[in-house]
DNA sequence: TGACTTTCTGACTCTTGTTTAATATATTTG
DNA sequence: CAAATATATTAAACAAGAGTCAGAAAGTCA
């Protein structure tokens, strides 16, 4: 069994656990279940993955890769301006979060993990095996890649004139991404309680696109027009 | 032992677990630890709290109450315009997230829980005891309260002229909150990898305040001035 | 073939959340 | 006040599930 076949088997376990995590959630999925679904013994899963969380990190890696594909798919279509790209990215981002809940949850969990890591007083509460794992390092890279691609869209927009040139591309993109992350998280609870709630992801989407336009083009309806020196960032 | 003394004891256990969760995290804190720190037997903790997650929900409730205080503290100071309030709220929100990491993590976890709840296919993966618990229902209320207070600030801003009147208050506030939530989550990973990263919560704060100003006052430096009909939302 | 490495198993251990039976301590009631 | 009832409390037992391990099987190499 060469390295290839080993990867094959790893993949098998990974896919089984993705299926199970999606169906029953991380907590409710037992390592025994994963083993059974992969048609191997429980012990063997620990040969391929250090522990359950390591396996989850592998799943998270897969999730973030797929999110990166969303970014890629948007930028690879030529003949559109940057603003249109960012608009479509936003729509697709929400679509992704909605139709791949388990994946998206994993991605947010990862972001939380890094927060924890950045806080020295909490760092020790993280499973060391997770931090050592390749998956974790690669995840930071993929995250970064997404930032790069998004930033590229802003750069493109500035070039083609669909985005005002004073904006600093990277900061602008992360602002947009922050809004996406925040809204997705925030609107669940808001939409829940009051059935009468006017705000939810669907009704809010057009408003968001409008905000994006105004922010990036600077077409806000100013109360008093008093041009501001320097860039937004 | 009347209802009063019972609450007293509940509070004792709660505070012990807050201390422990803060120090060692939720996972690493054992029910045994909580019992020991509360100077009671392990079994008794299950008399006061249905299970570990129920206890965590109680902690989360405390956390969200404290966050609500942050909102309250900002709005209660009179003699300031709405925009200034929202600026200060943003600063204090980040401050809260940073200096009460365990609390903030609990709050975000709760938001995720609601997301899960809203997705029918995942609802069953949530511990039923959590959903039945008073804490959960109250949490939805407190979340809503925060939204109300924040919205009030926007309303105030529109009244006093610090925020342009076309804006729809509620949607505007949730947009701001979404940015806060998103940035806090997103910037951990961004700030981490590259030590050379220019973007992190500190360096970004002035930029955010500027964005807030521009967005709420409509003072963006427009590339081409072409007034847009209707409101942002 | 035989030594050696890699893959694999299933039973075992150990931790820990949760239950329960029994006991003590209040509280009500006749 | 004493019996009856309800409320606290404990320690021990239970159950579930993550992770380990000794050794078997299969594969590789010399």
Short mmCIF file of C-alpha atoms (C1' of nucleotides) in Angstrom, two decimals:
data_model
loop_
_atom_site.label_atom_id
_atom_site.label_comp_id
_atom_site.label_asym_id
_atom_site.label_seq_id
_atom_site.Cartn_x
_atom_site.Cartn_y
_atom_site.Cartn_z
CA UNK A 1 0.00 0.00 0.00
CA UNK A 2 1.72 3.10 -1.22
CA UNK A 3 1.20 6.67 -0.24
CA UNK A 4 -1.49 6.89 -2.87
CA UNK A 5 -3.60 4.12 -1.45
CA UNK A 6 -3.17 5.56 1.95
CA UNK A 7 -4.56 8.86 0.80
CA UNK A 8 -7.38 6.93 -0.79
CA UNK A 9 -8.29 5.44 2.53
CA UNK A 10 -7.93 8.71 4.36
CA UNK A 11 -10.32 10.19 1.88
CA UNK A 12 -12.77 7.37 2.46
CA UNK A 13 -12.83 8.03 6.18
CA UNK A 14 -13.06 11.75 5.56
CA UNK A 15 -16.05 11.39 3.30
CA UNK A 16 -17.82 9.08 5.68
CA UNK A 17 -17.38 11.55 8.49
CA UNK A 18 -18.53 14.44 6.33
CA UNK A 19 -21.70 12.55 5.63
CA UNK A 20 -22.23 11.77 9.29
CA UNK A 21 -21.32 15.20 10.60
CA UNK A 22 -23.76 16.68 8.13
CA UNK A 23 -26.54 14.35 9.17
CA UNK A 24 -26.07 14.21 12.91
CA UNK A 25 -23.64 16.93 13.78
CA UNK A 26 -20.15 16.65 15.20
CA UNK A 27 -21.09 15.84 18.77
CA UNK A 28 -23.61 13.15 17.96
CA UNK A 29 -21.32 11.42 15.52
CA UNK A 30 -19.31 8.75 17.30
CA UNK A 31 -15.94 7.51 16.16
CA UNK A 32 -17.53 4.09 16.07
CA UNK A 33 -20.03 5.41 13.53
CA UNK A 34 -17.29 6.83 11.37
CA UNK A 35 -15.46 3.53 11.48
CA UNK A 36 -18.55 1.56 10.63
CA UNK A 37 -19.44 3.84 7.75
CA UNK A 38 -15.88 3.52 6.47
CA UNK A 39 -16.00 -0.25 6.93
CA UNK A 40 -12.95 -0.32 9.13
CA UNK A 41 -12.34 -0.86 12.80
CA UNK A 42 -12.51 2.00 15.23
CA UNK A 43 -8.86 1.63 16.08
CA UNK A 44 -7.85 2.16 12.49
CA UNK A 45 -9.40 5.58 12.29
CA UNK A 46 -6.85 6.57 14.91
CA UNK A 47 -4.15 5.33 12.60
CA UNK A 48 -5.21 7.77 9.92
CA UNK A 49 -6.33 10.63 12.13
CA UNK A 50 -4.80 11.57 15.43
CA UNK A 51 -8.13 12.04 17.14
CA UNK A 52 -11.67 13.16 16.56
CA UNK A 53 -10.80 16.82 16.46
CA UNK A 54 -8.03 16.19 13.98
CA UNK A 55 -10.61 14.52 11.79
CA UNK A 56 -12.83 17.53 12.21
CA UNK A 57 -9.99 19.78 11.16
CA UNK A 58 -9.61 17.72 8.01
CA UNK A 59 -13.31 18.24 7.37
CA UNK A 60 -12.88 21.93 8.05
CA UNK A 61 -10.06 22.05 5.54
CA UNK A 62 -12.34 20.51 2.96
CA UNK A 63 -15.02 23.03 3.87
CA UNK A 64 -12.75 26.01 3.48
CA UNK A 65 -11.41 24.66 0.20
CA UNK A 66 -14.93 24.56 -1.07
CA UNK A 67 -15.55 28.11 0.10
CA UNK A 68 -12.41 29.12 -1.71
CA UNK A 69 -13.90 27.58 -4.83
CA UNK A 70 -16.84 29.93 -4.43
CA UNK A 71 -14.38 32.81 -4.48
CA UNK A 72 -12.54 31.34 -7.45
CA UNK A 73 -15.65 30.67 -9.46
CA UNK A 74 -16.61 34.30 -9.19
CA UNK A 75 -13.28 35.80 -10.17
CA UNK A 76 -12.58 33.44 -13.02
CA UNK A 77 -15.45 34.70 -15.15
CA UNK A 78 -13.96 37.47 -17.22
CA UNK A 79 -15.64 40.48 -18.71
CA UNK A 80 -17.25 41.77 -15.53
CA UNK A 81 -16.31 44.66 -13.39
CA UNK A 82 -15.10 44.35 -9.82
CA UNK A 83 -18.26 45.63 -8.26
CA UNK A 84 -20.36 43.01 -10.02
CA UNK A 85 -17.96 40.35 -8.87
CA UNK A 86 -18.25 41.42 -5.27
CA UNK A 87 -22.00 41.54 -5.54
CA UNK A 88 -22.11 38.03 -6.89
CA UNK A 89 -19.60 36.84 -4.34
CA UNK A 90 -21.84 38.11 -1.58
CA UNK A 91 -24.85 36.32 -2.95
CA UNK A 92 -22.93 33.11 -3.43
CA UNK A 93 -21.39 33.38 -0.01
CA UNK A 94 -24.79 33.41 1.63
CA UNK A 95 -25.93 30.62 -0.64
CA UNK A 96 -22.94 28.58 0.46
CA UNK A 97 -23.54 29.23 4.14
CA UNK A 98 -27.14 28.20 3.78
CA UNK A 99 -26.78 25.06 1.71
CA UNK A 100 -23.60 23.81 3.38
CA UNK A 101 -24.42 24.53 6.98
CA UNK A 102 -22.11 21.92 8.46
CA UNK A 103 -19.21 23.18 6.36
CA UNK A 104 -19.90 26.77 7.21
CA UNK A 105 -20.22 25.97 10.88
CA UNK A 106 -16.83 24.27 10.69
CA UNK A 107 -15.32 27.35 9.10
CA UNK A 108 -16.66 29.64 11.80
CA UNK A 109 -15.50 27.20 14.43
CA UNK A 110 -12.04 27.45 12.96
CA UNK A 111 -12.14 31.24 13.12
CA UNK A 112 -13.10 30.97 16.77
CA UNK A 113 -10.24 28.58 17.34
CA UNK A 114 -7.78 31.10 16.01
CA UNK A 115 -9.27 33.77 18.24
CA UNK A 116 -8.68 31.42 21.12
CA UNK A 117 -5.16 30.84 19.93
CA UNK A 118 -4.45 34.53 19.73
CA UNK A 119 -5.46 34.94 23.35
CA UNK A 120 -2.50 33.74 25.34
CA UNK A 121 -4.54 33.01 28.40
CA UNK A 122 -6.75 30.63 26.43
CA UNK A 123 -4.19 29.10 24.13
CA UNK A 124 -3.54 26.25 26.50
CA UNK A 125 -7.19 25.20 26.37
CA UNK A 126 -6.79 24.13 22.74
CA UNK A 127 -5.97 20.53 21.94
CA UNK A 128 -2.25 20.66 21.08
CA UNK A 129 -2.71 18.00 18.43
CA UNK A 130 -4.94 20.40 16.53
CA UNK A 131 -2.38 23.16 16.45
CA UNK A 132 0.37 20.82 15.33
CA UNK A 133 -1.75 19.36 12.59
CA UNK A 134 -1.10 20.20 8.96
CA UNK A 135 -4.75 20.94 8.50
CA UNK A 136 -4.60 23.88 10.85
CA UNK A 137 -1.65 25.48 9.11
CA UNK A 138 -3.19 24.90 5.72
CA UNK A 139 -6.44 26.40 6.92
CA UNK A 140 -4.72 29.64 7.77
CA UNK A 141 -3.34 29.67 4.26
CA UNK A 142 -6.67 29.00 2.61
CA UNK A 143 -8.24 31.71 4.68
CA UNK A 144 -5.56 34.02 3.49
CA UNK A 145 -6.08 32.90 -0.11
CA UNK A 146 -9.72 33.86 0.10
CA UNK A 147 -8.73 37.26 1.36
CA UNK A 148 -6.33 37.60 -1.55
CA UNK A 149 -8.93 36.67 -4.13
CA UNK A 150 -11.49 39.03 -2.67
CA UNK A 151 -8.95 41.82 -2.48
CA UNK A 152 -8.16 41.15 -6.11
CA UNK A 153 -11.78 41.84 -6.95
CA UNK A 154 -11.59 45.23 -5.29
CA UNK A 155 -8.35 45.98 -7.12
CA UNK A 156 -10.04 45.02 -10.35
CA UNK A 157 -12.99 47.24 -9.50
CA UNK A 158 -10.73 50.19 -8.89
CA UNK A 159 -9.00 49.58 -12.20
CA UNK A 160 -12.19 49.32 -14.21
CA UNK A 161 -13.73 52.28 -12.43
CA UNK A 162 -16.61 50.46 -10.80
CA UNK A 163 -15.08 51.16 -7.36
CA UNK A 164 -13.81 54.53 -6.28
CA UNK A 165 -10.03 54.71 -6.28
CA UNK A 166 -9.51 56.16 -2.81
CA UNK A 167 -10.38 52.85 -1.21
CA UNK A 168 -7.67 50.62 0.14
CA UNK A 169 -8.38 47.29 -1.47
CA UNK A 170 -7.52 44.88 1.30
CA UNK A 171 -9.26 46.74 4.09
CA UNK A 172 -12.28 47.23 1.89
CA UNK A 173 -12.56 43.59 1.09
CA UNK A 174 -12.26 42.52 4.70
CA UNK A 175 -14.96 45.01 5.57
CA UNK A 176 -17.27 43.36 3.09
CA UNK A 177 -16.38 39.90 4.30
CA UNK A 178 -16.94 41.01 7.87
CA UNK A 179 -20.42 42.12 6.94
CA UNK A 180 -21.13 38.76 5.37
CA UNK A 181 -19.89 36.85 8.38
CA UNK A 182 -21.70 39.11 10.78
CA UNK A 183 -25.02 39.11 9.02
CA UNK A 184 -25.14 35.38 8.62
CA UNK A 185 -24.54 34.94 12.35
CA UNK A 186 -26.70 37.78 13.53
CA UNK A 187 -29.79 37.25 11.46
CA UNK A 188 -30.55 33.79 12.71
CA UNK A 189 -31.51 34.99 16.18
CA UNK A 190 -33.18 38.11 14.82
CA UNK A 191 -35.30 36.26 12.34
CA UNK A 192 -36.25 33.66 14.88
CA UNK A 193 -38.20 35.22 17.73
CA UNK A 194 -40.60 37.56 16.06
CA UNK A 195 -42.39 35.91 13.18
CA UNK A 196 -43.14 39.49 12.25
CA UNK A 197 -39.48 40.28 11.88
CA UNK A 198 -38.87 42.27 8.76
CA UNK A 199 -35.20 41.52 8.79
CA UNK A 200 -33.87 38.23 7.53
CA UNK A 201 -31.31 37.08 5.06
CA UNK A 202 -33.73 37.06 2.13
CA UNK A 203 -35.42 40.39 2.61
CA UNK A 204 -32.14 41.96 3.48
CA UNK A 205 -30.22 40.88 0.41
CA UNK A 206 -31.30 43.73 -1.89
CA UNK A 207 -30.50 46.22 0.82
CA UNK A 208 -27.09 44.74 1.22
CA UNK A 209 -26.37 44.95 -2.48
CA UNK A 210 -27.41 48.56 -2.38
CA UNK A 211 -25.15 49.28 0.55
CA UNK A 212 -22.30 47.60 -1.26
CA UNK A 213 -22.89 49.81 -4.29
CA UNK A 214 -23.08 52.98 -2.28
CA UNK A 215 -20.07 52.17 -0.21
CA UNK A 216 -17.88 51.15 -3.09
CA UNK A 217 -19.00 53.77 -5.57
CA UNK A 218 -19.47 56.52 -3.03
CA UNK A 219 -22.96 57.18 -4.26
CA UNK A 220 -24.53 57.69 -0.88
CA UNK A 221 -27.13 60.35 -0.83
CA UNK A 222 -25.25 62.85 1.25
CA UNK A 223 -27.17 64.98 3.67
CA UNK A 224 -24.73 67.81 3.38
CA UNK A 225 -22.17 67.49 0.66
CA UNK A 226 -18.85 68.12 2.31
CA UNK A 227 -16.16 66.18 0.52
CA UNK A 228 -13.85 64.38 2.88
CA UNK A 229 -10.13 64.41 2.35
CA UNK A 230 -8.24 61.16 2.07
CA UNK A 231 -9.51 57.64 1.75
CA UNK A 232 -12.01 55.77 3.77
CA UNK A 233 -9.25 53.63 5.17
CA UNK B 1 -34.75 26.70 52.26
CA UNK B 2 -36.98 29.09 50.39
CA UNK B 3 -36.89 30.13 46.80
CA UNK B 4 -34.46 32.86 47.76
CA UNK B 5 -31.89 30.54 49.24
CA UNK B 6 -32.26 28.28 46.28
CA UNK B 7 -31.42 31.10 43.92
CA UNK B 8 -28.49 31.89 46.16
CA UNK B 9 -27.11 28.42 45.68
CA UNK B 10 -27.79 28.44 41.97
CA UNK B 11 -25.81 31.62 41.76
CA UNK B 12 -22.97 30.06 43.69
CA UNK B 13 -22.72 27.21 41.24
CA UNK B 14 -23.05 29.60 38.34
CA UNK B 15 -20.23 31.78 39.53
CA UNK B 16 -17.98 28.83 40.18
CA UNK B 17 -18.55 27.60 36.65
CA UNK B 18 -17.97 31.04 35.18
CA UNK B 19 -14.64 31.14 36.90
CA UNK B 20 -13.72 27.69 35.68
CA UNK B 21 -14.99 28.14 32.13
CA UNK B 22 -12.99 31.33 31.92
CA UNK B 23 -9.84 29.67 33.18
CA UNK B 24 -9.98 26.33 31.43
CA UNK B 25 -12.70 26.56 28.85
CA UNK B 26 -15.99 24.74 28.66
CA UNK B 27 -14.67 21.39 27.47
CA UNK B 28 -11.87 21.12 29.98
CA UNK B 29 -14.07 22.05 32.90
CA UNK B 30 -15.55 18.93 34.44
CA UNK B 31 -18.77 18.81 36.36
CA UNK B 32 -16.72 17.43 39.20
CA UNK B 33 -14.64 20.62 39.15
CA UNK B 34 -17.74 22.76 39.26
CA UNK B 35 -19.08 20.78 42.20
CA UNK B 36 -15.81 20.96 44.06
CA UNK B 37 -15.49 24.69 43.50
CA UNK B 38 -19.06 25.12 44.72
CA UNK B 39 -18.37 22.89 47.72
CA UNK B 40 -21.21 20.54 46.93
CA UNK B 41 -21.42 17.02 45.59
CA UNK B 42 -21.40 16.39 41.88
CA UNK B 43 -24.89 15.00 41.99
CA UNK B 44 -26.30 18.17 43.46
CA UNK B 45 -25.28 20.27 40.51
CA UNK B 46 -27.79 18.20 38.54
CA UNK B 47 -30.44 19.20 41.01
CA UNK B 48 -29.92 22.86 40.17
CA UNK B 49 -29.05 22.52 36.50
CA UNK B 50 -30.44 19.94 34.14
CA UNK B 51 -27.09 19.16 32.61
CA UNK B 52 -23.78 20.68 31.65
CA UNK B 53 -25.15 22.46 28.63
CA UNK B 54 -27.99 23.90 30.64
CA UNK B 55 -25.39 25.30 32.98
CA UNK B 56 -23.56 26.73 30.00
CA UNK B 57 -26.77 28.36 28.83
CA UNK B 58 -27.10 29.99 32.23
CA UNK B 59 -23.57 31.30 31.81
CA UNK B 60 -24.46 32.49 28.33
CA UNK B 61 -27.44 34.32 29.73
CA UNK B 62 -25.20 36.10 32.18
CA UNK B 63 -22.82 36.92 29.35
CA UNK B 64 -25.51 38.41 27.16
CA UNK B 65 -26.90 40.38 30.08
CA UNK B 66 -23.51 41.91 30.53
CA UNK B 67 -23.29 42.74 26.85
CA UNK B 68 -26.67 44.36 27.15
CA UNK B 69 -25.23 46.49 29.93
CA UNK B 70 -22.62 47.71 27.49
CA UNK B 71 -25.44 48.84 25.23
CA UNK B 72 -27.30 50.40 28.14
CA UNK B 73 -24.29 52.23 29.48
CA UNK B 74 -23.81 53.93 26.16
CA UNK B 75 -27.37 55.05 25.63
CA UNK B 76 -27.97 56.24 29.17
CA UNK B 77 -25.46 59.06 28.94
CA UNK B 78 -27.48 61.99 27.71
CA UNK B 79 -26.34 65.00 25.75
CA UNK B 80 -24.67 63.13 22.91
CA UNK B 81 -25.83 62.62 19.39
CA UNK B 82 -26.71 59.22 17.94
CA UNK B 83 -23.62 58.95 15.82
CA UNK B 84 -21.34 59.46 18.79
CA UNK B 85 -23.26 56.83 20.70
CA UNK B 86 -22.85 54.31 17.92
CA UNK B 87 -19.17 55.10 17.68
CA UNK B 88 -18.70 54.55 21.36
CA UNK B 89 -20.82 51.43 21.29
CA UNK B 90 -18.57 49.98 18.61
CA UNK B 91 -15.46 50.68 20.60
CA UNK B 92 -16.95 49.25 23.76
CA UNK B 93 -18.25 46.23 21.91
CA UNK B 94 -14.77 45.30 20.78
CA UNK B 95 -13.45 46.03 24.22
CA UNK B 96 -16.03 43.67 25.66
CA UNK B 97 -15.26 40.92 23.19
CA UNK B 98 -11.59 41.22 23.96
CA UNK B 99 -11.67 41.38 27.72
CA UNK B 100 -14.49 38.89 28.22
CA UNK B 101 -13.49 36.28 25.73
CA UNK B 102 -15.31 33.40 27.39
CA UNK B 103 -18.50 35.43 27.61
CA UNK B 104 -18.26 36.57 24.04
CA UNK B 105 -17.55 33.07 22.84
CA UNK B 106 -20.67 31.93 24.67
CA UNK B 107 -22.71 34.62 22.94
CA UNK B 108 -21.50 33.62 19.52
CA UNK B 109 -22.09 30.00 20.36
CA UNK B 110 -25.65 30.91 21.17
CA UNK B 111 -26.07 32.65 17.84
CA UNK B 112 -24.81 29.54 16.13
CA UNK B 113 -27.24 27.47 18.13
CA UNK B 114 -30.13 29.51 16.83
CA UNK B 115 -28.85 29.14 13.30
CA UNK B 116 -28.89 25.41 13.89
CA UNK B 117 -32.38 25.66 15.28
CA UNK B 118 -33.62 27.57 12.28
CA UNK B 119 -32.40 24.82 10.00
CA UNK B 120 -35.00 22.09 10.28
CA UNK B 121 -32.64 19.37 9.17
CA UNK B 122 -30.29 20.20 12.03
CA UNK B 123 -32.77 21.07 14.73
CA UNK B 124 -32.83 17.52 16.02
CA UNK B 125 -29.11 17.62 16.70
CA UNK B 126 -29.62 20.16 19.47
CA UNK B 127 -29.99 18.96 23.04
CA UNK B 128 -33.75 19.24 23.68
CA UNK B 129 -33.13 20.29 27.25
CA UNK B 130 -31.42 23.40 25.98
CA UNK B 131 -34.34 24.47 23.84
CA UNK B 132 -36.83 23.90 26.64
CA UNK B 133 -34.74 25.82 29.12
CA UNK B 134 -35.77 29.26 30.29
CA UNK B 135 -32.29 30.51 29.59
CA UNK B 136 -32.68 29.92 25.91
CA UNK B 137 -35.93 31.80 25.63
CA UNK B 138 -34.61 34.63 27.73
CA UNK B 139 -31.51 34.80 25.59
CA UNK B 140 -33.59 35.43 22.51
CA UNK B 141 -35.23 38.27 24.36
CA UNK B 142 -31.98 39.82 25.51
CA UNK B 143 -30.62 39.59 22.00
CA UNK B 144 -33.70 41.39 20.83
CA UNK B 145 -33.32 44.00 23.57
CA UNK B 146 -29.83 44.79 22.38
CA UNK B 147 -31.20 45.25 18.89
CA UNK B 148 -33.82 47.60 20.26
CA UNK B 149 -31.33 49.72 22.17
CA UNK B 150 -29.02 49.97 19.22
CA UNK B 151 -31.88 50.86 16.90
CA UNK B 152 -32.84 53.54 19.37
CA UNK B 153 -29.43 55.10 18.94
CA UNK B 154 -29.95 55.31 15.20
CA UNK B 155 -33.39 56.81 15.72
CA UNK B 156 -31.84 59.34 18.04
CA UNK B 157 -29.16 60.11 15.47
CA UNK B 158 -31.74 60.73 12.81
CA UNK B 159 -33.63 63.03 15.15
CA UNK B 160 -30.59 65.06 16.13
CA UNK B 161 -29.34 65.22 12.57
CA UNK B 162 -26.12 63.28 13.09
CA UNK B 163 -27.46 60.49 10.88
CA UNK B 164 -29.09 61.06 7.52
CA UNK B 165 -32.84 60.66 7.66
CA UNK B 166 -33.32 58.31 4.70
CA UNK B 167 -31.87 55.42 6.69
CA UNK B 168 -34.14 52.78 8.12
CA UNK B 169 -33.10 52.60 11.73
CA UNK B 170 -33.41 48.91 12.48
CA UNK B 171 -31.72 47.68 9.32
CA UNK B 172 -28.98 50.23 9.78
CA UNK B 173 -28.27 49.15 13.30
CA UNK B 174 -28.13 45.49 12.41
CA UNK B 175 -25.74 46.34 9.61
CA UNK B 176 -23.44 47.96 12.11
CA UNK B 177 -23.75 45.08 14.54
CA UNK B 178 -23.08 42.65 11.73
CA UNK B 179 -19.86 44.48 10.97
CA UNK B 180 -18.83 44.25 14.60
CA UNK B 181 -19.57 40.56 14.80
CA UNK B 182 -17.88 39.86 11.50
CA UNK B 183 -14.75 41.84 12.14
CA UNK B 184 -14.16 40.36 15.52
CA UNK B 185 -14.40 36.87 14.06
CA UNK B 186 -12.55 37.53 10.85
CA UNK B 187 -9.60 39.48 12.11
CA UNK B 188 -8.30 36.79 14.40
CA UNK B 189 -7.25 34.56 11.53
CA UNK B 190 -6.14 37.51 9.41
CA UNK B 191 -3.99 39.01 12.09
CA UNK B 192 -2.49 35.69 12.98
CA UNK B 193 -0.54 34.25 10.07
CA UNK B 194 1.38 37.18 8.72
CA UNK B 195 3.16 39.11 11.43
CA UNK B 196 3.34 41.73 8.73
CA UNK B 197 -0.43 41.95 8.54
CA UNK B 198 -1.52 45.53 8.50
CA UNK B 199 -5.05 44.63 9.40
CA UNK B 200 -6.01 43.88 12.96
CA UNK B 201 -8.58 45.07 15.41
CA UNK B 202 -6.42 47.91 16.71
CA UNK B 203 -5.15 49.39 13.48
CA UNK B 204 -8.54 48.99 11.94
CA UNK B 205 -10.51 50.81 14.59
CA UNK B 206 -10.02 54.35 13.23
CA UNK B 207 -10.95 53.11 9.77
CA UNK B 208 -14.09 51.60 11.12
CA UNK B 209 -15.10 54.77 12.85
CA UNK B 210 -14.57 56.64 9.62
CA UNK B 211 -16.65 54.13 7.70
CA UNK B 212 -19.38 54.49 10.28
CA UNK B 213 -19.34 58.24 9.88
CA UNK B 214 -19.42 58.12 6.12
CA UNK B 215 -22.12 55.53 5.98
CA UNK B 216 -24.37 57.19 8.49
CA UNK B 217 -23.83 60.76 7.39
CA UNK B 218 -23.53 59.98 3.70
CA UNK B 219 -20.27 61.83 3.47
CA UNK B 220 -18.53 59.39 1.22
CA UNK B 221 -16.31 61.02 -1.30
CA UNK B 222 -18.29 60.19 -4.41
CA UNK B 223 -16.43 59.44 -7.57
CA UNK B 224 -19.23 60.73 -9.70
CA UNK B 225 -21.93 62.60 -7.90
CA UNK B 226 -25.17 61.07 -9.00
CA UNK B 227 -27.73 61.27 -6.21
CA UNK B 228 -29.61 58.06 -5.65
CA UNK B 229 -33.32 58.03 -5.09
CA UNK B 230 -34.79 56.46 -1.98
CA UNK B 231 -33.07 55.23 1.12
CA UNK B 232 -30.22 52.87 1.53
CA UNK B 233 -32.59 50.27 2.85
"C1'" DT C 1 12.57 -17.72 3.06
"C1'" DG C 2 12.91 -14.73 6.82
"C1'" DA C 3 13.43 -10.26 8.92
"C1'" DC C 4 11.14 -6.08 9.02
"C1'" DT C 5 7.62 -2.53 8.21
"C1'" DT C 6 3.00 -1.18 7.57
"C1'" DT C 7 -1.80 -1.88 8.14
"C1'" DC C 8 -5.45 -3.51 10.87
"C1'" DT C 9 -8.37 -5.46 14.64
"C1'" DG C 10 -11.14 -5.89 18.81
"C1'" DA C 11 -10.94 -5.95 23.37
"C1'" DC C 12 -9.64 -3.06 27.06
"C1'" DT C 13 -9.00 1.24 29.81
"C1'" DC C 14 -10.21 5.54 31.50
"C1'" DT C 15 -12.56 9.64 31.79
"C1'" DT C 16 -16.69 11.95 32.58
"C1'" DG C 17 -21.55 13.18 32.11
"C1'" DT C 18 -25.70 11.55 34.09
"C1'" DT C 19 -28.85 8.60 37.04
"C1'" DT C 20 -30.40 6.70 41.18
"C1'" DA C 21 -31.23 4.82 45.66
"C1'" DA C 22 -30.77 6.05 50.00
"C1'" DT C 23 -30.39 9.70 53.63
"C1'" DA C 24 -30.77 14.00 55.85
"C1'" DT C 25 -33.15 18.25 56.46
"C1'" DA C 26 -36.86 21.24 56.14
"C1'" DT C 27 -41.91 22.21 55.82
"C1'" DT C 28 -46.54 21.43 56.11
"C1'" DT C 29 -50.54 19.51 58.20
"C1'" DG C 30 -53.73 17.15 61.29
"C1'" DC D 1 -46.00 18.17 68.54
"C1'" DA D 2 -45.67 14.26 65.63
"C1'" DA D 3 -46.66 12.24 61.40
"C1'" DA D 4 -46.55 13.00 56.65
"C1'" DT D 5 -44.80 15.15 52.95
"C1'" DA D 6 -41.65 17.82 50.24
"C1'" DT D 7 -37.11 19.49 49.46
"C1'" DA D 8 -31.91 19.02 49.58
"C1'" DT D 9 -27.97 16.31 49.48
"C1'" DT D 10 -24.76 12.58 48.98
"C1'" DA D 11 -22.06 8.74 47.41
"C1'" DA D 12 -21.95 5.13 44.59
"C1'" DA D 13 -23.14 3.09 40.31
"C1'" DC D 14 -24.03 3.40 35.33
"C1'" DA D 15 -23.36 4.28 30.53
"C1'" DA D 16 -21.26 6.10 26.73
"C1'" DG D 17 -17.73 7.03 24.15
"C1'" DA D 18 -12.86 8.65 23.20
"C1'" DG D 19 -8.55 6.90 22.94
"C1'" DT D 20 -4.89 2.88 23.72
"C1'" DC D 21 -2.60 -1.35 23.01
"C1'" DA D 22 -0.97 -5.98 22.32
"C1'" DG D 23 -0.79 -8.65 18.83
"C1'" DA D 24 -2.46 -10.59 14.19
"C1'" DA D 25 -2.40 -10.05 9.23
"C1'" DA D 26 -0.57 -8.36 5.09
"C1'" DG D 27 2.83 -6.46 2.51
"C1'" DT D 28 7.86 -5.31 1.36
"C1'" DC D 29 12.51 -6.00 0.91
"C1'" DA D 30 17.14 -8.59 1.02
#
